[in-house]
XYZ file of C-alpha atoms in Angstrom:
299
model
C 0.000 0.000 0.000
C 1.276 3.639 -0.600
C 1.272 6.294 2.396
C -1.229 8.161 1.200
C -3.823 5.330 0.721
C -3.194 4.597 4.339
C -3.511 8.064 5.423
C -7.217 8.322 3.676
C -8.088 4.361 5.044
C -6.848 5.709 8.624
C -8.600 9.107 8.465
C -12.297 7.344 7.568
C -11.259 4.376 10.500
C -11.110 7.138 13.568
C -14.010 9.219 11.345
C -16.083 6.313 12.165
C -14.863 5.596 15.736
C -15.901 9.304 16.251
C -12.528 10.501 16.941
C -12.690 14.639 16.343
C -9.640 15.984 14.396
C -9.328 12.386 12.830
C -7.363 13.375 9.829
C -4.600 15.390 12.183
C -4.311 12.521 14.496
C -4.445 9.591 11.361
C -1.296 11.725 9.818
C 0.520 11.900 13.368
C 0.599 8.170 14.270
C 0.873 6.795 10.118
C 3.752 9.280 10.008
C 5.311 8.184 13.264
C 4.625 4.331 12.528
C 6.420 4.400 8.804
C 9.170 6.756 9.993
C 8.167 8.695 6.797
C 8.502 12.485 7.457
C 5.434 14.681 5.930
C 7.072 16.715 3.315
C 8.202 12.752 1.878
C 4.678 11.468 1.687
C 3.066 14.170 0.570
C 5.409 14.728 -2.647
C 6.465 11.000 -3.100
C 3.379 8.791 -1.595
C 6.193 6.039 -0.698
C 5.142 2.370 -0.337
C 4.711 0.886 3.290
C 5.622 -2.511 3.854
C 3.702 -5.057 6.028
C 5.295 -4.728 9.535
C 4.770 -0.854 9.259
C 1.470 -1.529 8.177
C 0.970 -3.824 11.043
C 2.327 -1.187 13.569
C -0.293 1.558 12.040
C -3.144 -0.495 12.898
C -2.091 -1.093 16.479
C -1.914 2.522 16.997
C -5.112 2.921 15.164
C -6.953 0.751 17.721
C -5.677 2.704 20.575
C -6.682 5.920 19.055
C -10.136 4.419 18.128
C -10.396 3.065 21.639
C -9.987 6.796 23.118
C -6.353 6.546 24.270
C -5.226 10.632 23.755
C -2.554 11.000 20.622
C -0.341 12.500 22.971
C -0.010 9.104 24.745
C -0.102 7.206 21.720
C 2.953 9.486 20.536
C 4.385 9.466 23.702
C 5.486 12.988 23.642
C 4.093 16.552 23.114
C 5.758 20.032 22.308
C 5.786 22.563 24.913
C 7.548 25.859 23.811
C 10.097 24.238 21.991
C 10.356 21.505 24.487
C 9.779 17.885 24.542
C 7.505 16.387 27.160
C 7.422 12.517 27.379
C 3.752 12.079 28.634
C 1.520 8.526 29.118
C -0.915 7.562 31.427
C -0.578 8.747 35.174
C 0.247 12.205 33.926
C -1.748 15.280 32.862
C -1.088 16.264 28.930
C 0.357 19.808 28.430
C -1.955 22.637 26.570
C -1.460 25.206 24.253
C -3.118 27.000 27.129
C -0.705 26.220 29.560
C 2.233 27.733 28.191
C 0.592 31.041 28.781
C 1.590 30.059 32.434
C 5.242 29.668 31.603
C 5.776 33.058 29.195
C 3.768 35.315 31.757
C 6.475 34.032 34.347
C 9.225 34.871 32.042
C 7.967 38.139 31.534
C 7.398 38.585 34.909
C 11.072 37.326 35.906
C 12.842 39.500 33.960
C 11.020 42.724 34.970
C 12.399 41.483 38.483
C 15.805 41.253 36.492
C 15.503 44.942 35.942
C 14.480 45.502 39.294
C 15.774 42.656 41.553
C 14.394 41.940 44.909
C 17.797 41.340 46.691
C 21.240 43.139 45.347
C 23.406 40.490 46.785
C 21.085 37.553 45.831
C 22.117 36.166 42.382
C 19.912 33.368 41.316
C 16.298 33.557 41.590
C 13.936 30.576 43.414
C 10.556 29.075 41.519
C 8.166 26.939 42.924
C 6.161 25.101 40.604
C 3.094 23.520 42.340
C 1.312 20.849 41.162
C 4.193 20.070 38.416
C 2.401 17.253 36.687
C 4.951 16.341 33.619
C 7.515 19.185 35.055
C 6.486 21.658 31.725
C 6.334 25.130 33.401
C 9.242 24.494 35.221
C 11.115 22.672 32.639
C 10.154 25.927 30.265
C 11.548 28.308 33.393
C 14.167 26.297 33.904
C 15.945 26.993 30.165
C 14.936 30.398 30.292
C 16.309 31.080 33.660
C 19.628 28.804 33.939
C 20.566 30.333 36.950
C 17.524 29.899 38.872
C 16.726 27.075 41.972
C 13.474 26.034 40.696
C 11.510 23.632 42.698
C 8.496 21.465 41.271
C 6.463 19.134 43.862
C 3.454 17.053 42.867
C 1.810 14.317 45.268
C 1.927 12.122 42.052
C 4.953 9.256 42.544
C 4.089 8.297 38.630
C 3.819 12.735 37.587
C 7.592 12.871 39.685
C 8.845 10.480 36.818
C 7.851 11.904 34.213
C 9.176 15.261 35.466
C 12.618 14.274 36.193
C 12.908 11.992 32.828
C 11.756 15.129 30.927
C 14.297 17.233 32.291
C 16.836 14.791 31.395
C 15.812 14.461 27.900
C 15.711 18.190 27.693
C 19.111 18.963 29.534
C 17.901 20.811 31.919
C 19.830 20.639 35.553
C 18.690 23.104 37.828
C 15.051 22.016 38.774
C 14.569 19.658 41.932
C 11.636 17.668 41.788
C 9.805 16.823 44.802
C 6.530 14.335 45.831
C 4.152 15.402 48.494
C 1.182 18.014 47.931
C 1.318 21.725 47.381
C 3.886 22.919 49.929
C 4.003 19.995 52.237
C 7.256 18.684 50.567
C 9.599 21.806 51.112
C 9.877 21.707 54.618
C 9.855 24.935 55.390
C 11.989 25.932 52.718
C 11.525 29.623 51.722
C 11.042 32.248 50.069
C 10.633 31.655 46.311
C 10.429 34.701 43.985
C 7.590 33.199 42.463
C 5.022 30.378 42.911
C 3.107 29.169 39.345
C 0.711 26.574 38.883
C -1.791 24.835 36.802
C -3.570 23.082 39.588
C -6.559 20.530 39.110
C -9.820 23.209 38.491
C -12.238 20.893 37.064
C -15.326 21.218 39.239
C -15.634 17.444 40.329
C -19.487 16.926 38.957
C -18.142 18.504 35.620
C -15.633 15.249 35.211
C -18.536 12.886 33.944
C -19.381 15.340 30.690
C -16.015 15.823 29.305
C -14.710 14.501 26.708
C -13.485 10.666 27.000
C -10.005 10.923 26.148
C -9.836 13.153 29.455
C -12.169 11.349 31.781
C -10.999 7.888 31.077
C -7.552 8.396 30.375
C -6.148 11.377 32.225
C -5.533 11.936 36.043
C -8.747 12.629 37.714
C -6.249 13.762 40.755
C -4.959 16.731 38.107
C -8.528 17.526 37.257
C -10.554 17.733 40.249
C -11.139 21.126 41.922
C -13.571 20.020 44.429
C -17.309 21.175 44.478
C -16.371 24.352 43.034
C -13.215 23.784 41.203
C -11.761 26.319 43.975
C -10.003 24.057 46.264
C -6.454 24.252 45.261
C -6.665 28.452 44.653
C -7.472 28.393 48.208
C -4.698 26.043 49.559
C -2.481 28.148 47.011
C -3.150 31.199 48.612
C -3.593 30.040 52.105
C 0.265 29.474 52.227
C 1.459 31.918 49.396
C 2.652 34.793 51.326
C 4.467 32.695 53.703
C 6.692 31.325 50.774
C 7.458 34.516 48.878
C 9.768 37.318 49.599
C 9.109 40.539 49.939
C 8.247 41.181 46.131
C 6.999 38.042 45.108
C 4.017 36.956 42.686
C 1.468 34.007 41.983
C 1.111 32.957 38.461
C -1.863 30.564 38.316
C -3.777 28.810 35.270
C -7.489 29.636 35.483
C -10.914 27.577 34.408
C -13.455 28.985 32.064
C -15.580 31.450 34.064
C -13.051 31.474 37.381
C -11.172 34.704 37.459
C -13.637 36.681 39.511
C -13.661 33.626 42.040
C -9.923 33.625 42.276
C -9.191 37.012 42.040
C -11.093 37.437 45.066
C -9.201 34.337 47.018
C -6.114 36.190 46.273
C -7.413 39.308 47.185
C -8.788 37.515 50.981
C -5.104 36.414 51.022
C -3.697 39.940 50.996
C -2.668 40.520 47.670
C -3.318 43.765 45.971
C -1.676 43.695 42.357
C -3.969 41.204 40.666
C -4.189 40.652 37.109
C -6.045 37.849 34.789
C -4.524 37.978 31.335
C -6.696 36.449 28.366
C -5.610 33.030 26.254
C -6.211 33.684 22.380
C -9.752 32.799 21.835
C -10.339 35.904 24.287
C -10.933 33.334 27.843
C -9.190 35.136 31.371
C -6.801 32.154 31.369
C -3.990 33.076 33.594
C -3.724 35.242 36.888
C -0.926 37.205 38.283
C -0.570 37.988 42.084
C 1.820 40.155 43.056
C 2.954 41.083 47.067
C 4.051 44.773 46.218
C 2.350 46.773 43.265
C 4.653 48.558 40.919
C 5.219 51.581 42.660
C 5.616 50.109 45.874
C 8.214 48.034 44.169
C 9.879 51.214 43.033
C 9.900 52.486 46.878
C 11.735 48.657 47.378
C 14.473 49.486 44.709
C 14.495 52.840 46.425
């Protein structure tokens, strides 16, 4: 059979197994089980022999059996990086690296202004770490920082410290145990991000199957409200940041008001919710010092 024969075969298969994006996914795993790269099939619709054939279907089945891609694959791109993912471990999302880049941005207006004159490296606590991807995407931007990622996942800690290995990147500790519990008092961080579970837990049932029956429910489920883990967040934030220090948290659709006013219960007065592209307040900033009280700092 020719590559491009397959491609159309696999694209109706997952069609009919009412897989959504079928033709994206079909290309992904009939590219990745040939070893044919795209630009190759497309302009020279090479033959496929039998074993490769044999390997398509198998991943096929998984697809059409609900399995995410990104497991099937066994890796997804975050910002350049690549994340080894699989079951046990929340997949990465476009949305999510809004997380990482409003951190960097953050960071280096603290480079301009730095909290400390004698303190050289800066210190990032990643709760909730999950595959280690905001950290991992700190971590290379920020080579000189002590970053510290804790997740009560033993399976999520693997994956973490594998992916930072594959990537090359050395300066993140990984730690299991929830939220703060594993740092032992260990303090103060510069800045605290997280995307923390937000699904509201009667929510889990409707959504869609390659989440509920093959992702975490631990790194979906918010509680009754989908609030539980801003609160825990924010219930120890202050006592882990220094004196100009900020929260960068992922948000759920419809939260930011909700949050916005846990941070503000927790004492924080520079709040900000910045939008993801399709116009949804995705991400929220906490800072312990507005601007011009960081100023008076510097001062």
């Amino acid at each position: 059979m020719r590559v491009l024969d397959i491609l159309k075969t696999a694209t109706q298969y997952l069609d009919q197994a009412g897989v959504s994006d079928a033709g994206v996914d079909a290309e992904l795993l009939v590219l990745q089980s040939t070893g044919i790269d795209r630009m190759t099939a497309y302009r020279d619709n090479p033959g496929v022999d039998d074993e490769s054939w044999t390997a398509v279907v198998r991943l096929l089945e998984r697809r059409a059996a609900g399995e995410p891609v990104q497991y099937i694959s066994g890796s997804v791109d975050f910002l350049g990086l690549r994340i080894e993912v699989g079951r046990g471990v929340l997949i990465p999302r476009p949305e999510t690296e809004l997380v990482a880049m409003e951190g960097m941005r953050l960071l280096r207006s603290f480079v301009r202004e730095p909290l400390d004159p004698e303190a050289d490296r800066f210190r990032i606590l990643d709760l909730c770490s999950g595959s280690g991807c905001i950290a991992l995407a700190l971590g290379r931007e920020f080579p000189d920082a002590d970053i510290f990622g804790t997740d009560i996942s033993g399976i999520a800690i693997g994956y973490s410290e594998r992916n930072a290995g594959i990537n090359g990147i050395t300066n993140i500790t990984f730690l299991e145990g929830s939220l703060y519990d594993p740092l032992g008092g260990m303090a103060p961080f510069d800045m605290i991000v997280s995307n923390p579970p937000y699904i509201i837990t009667s929510d889990i049932e409707g959504l869609q199957r390659e989440i509920r029956e093959w992702e975490p429910v631990d790194a979906l489920d918010g509680g009754l409200d989908g609030l539980d883990f801003y609160r825990r967040i924010f219930a120890g934030a202050k006592r882990h940041l220094g004196k100009r220090g900020a929260v960068v948290l992922e948000l759920g659709f419809g939260q930011a008001g909700a949050v916005t006013k846990i941070a503000g219960e927790a004492g924080f007065r520079s709040i900000d919710v910045r939008k993801d592209l399709a116009g949804i307040d995705r991400v929220l900033i906490a800072e312990t010092v507005s601007a011009s009280q960081s100023s008076h700092l510097q001062g």
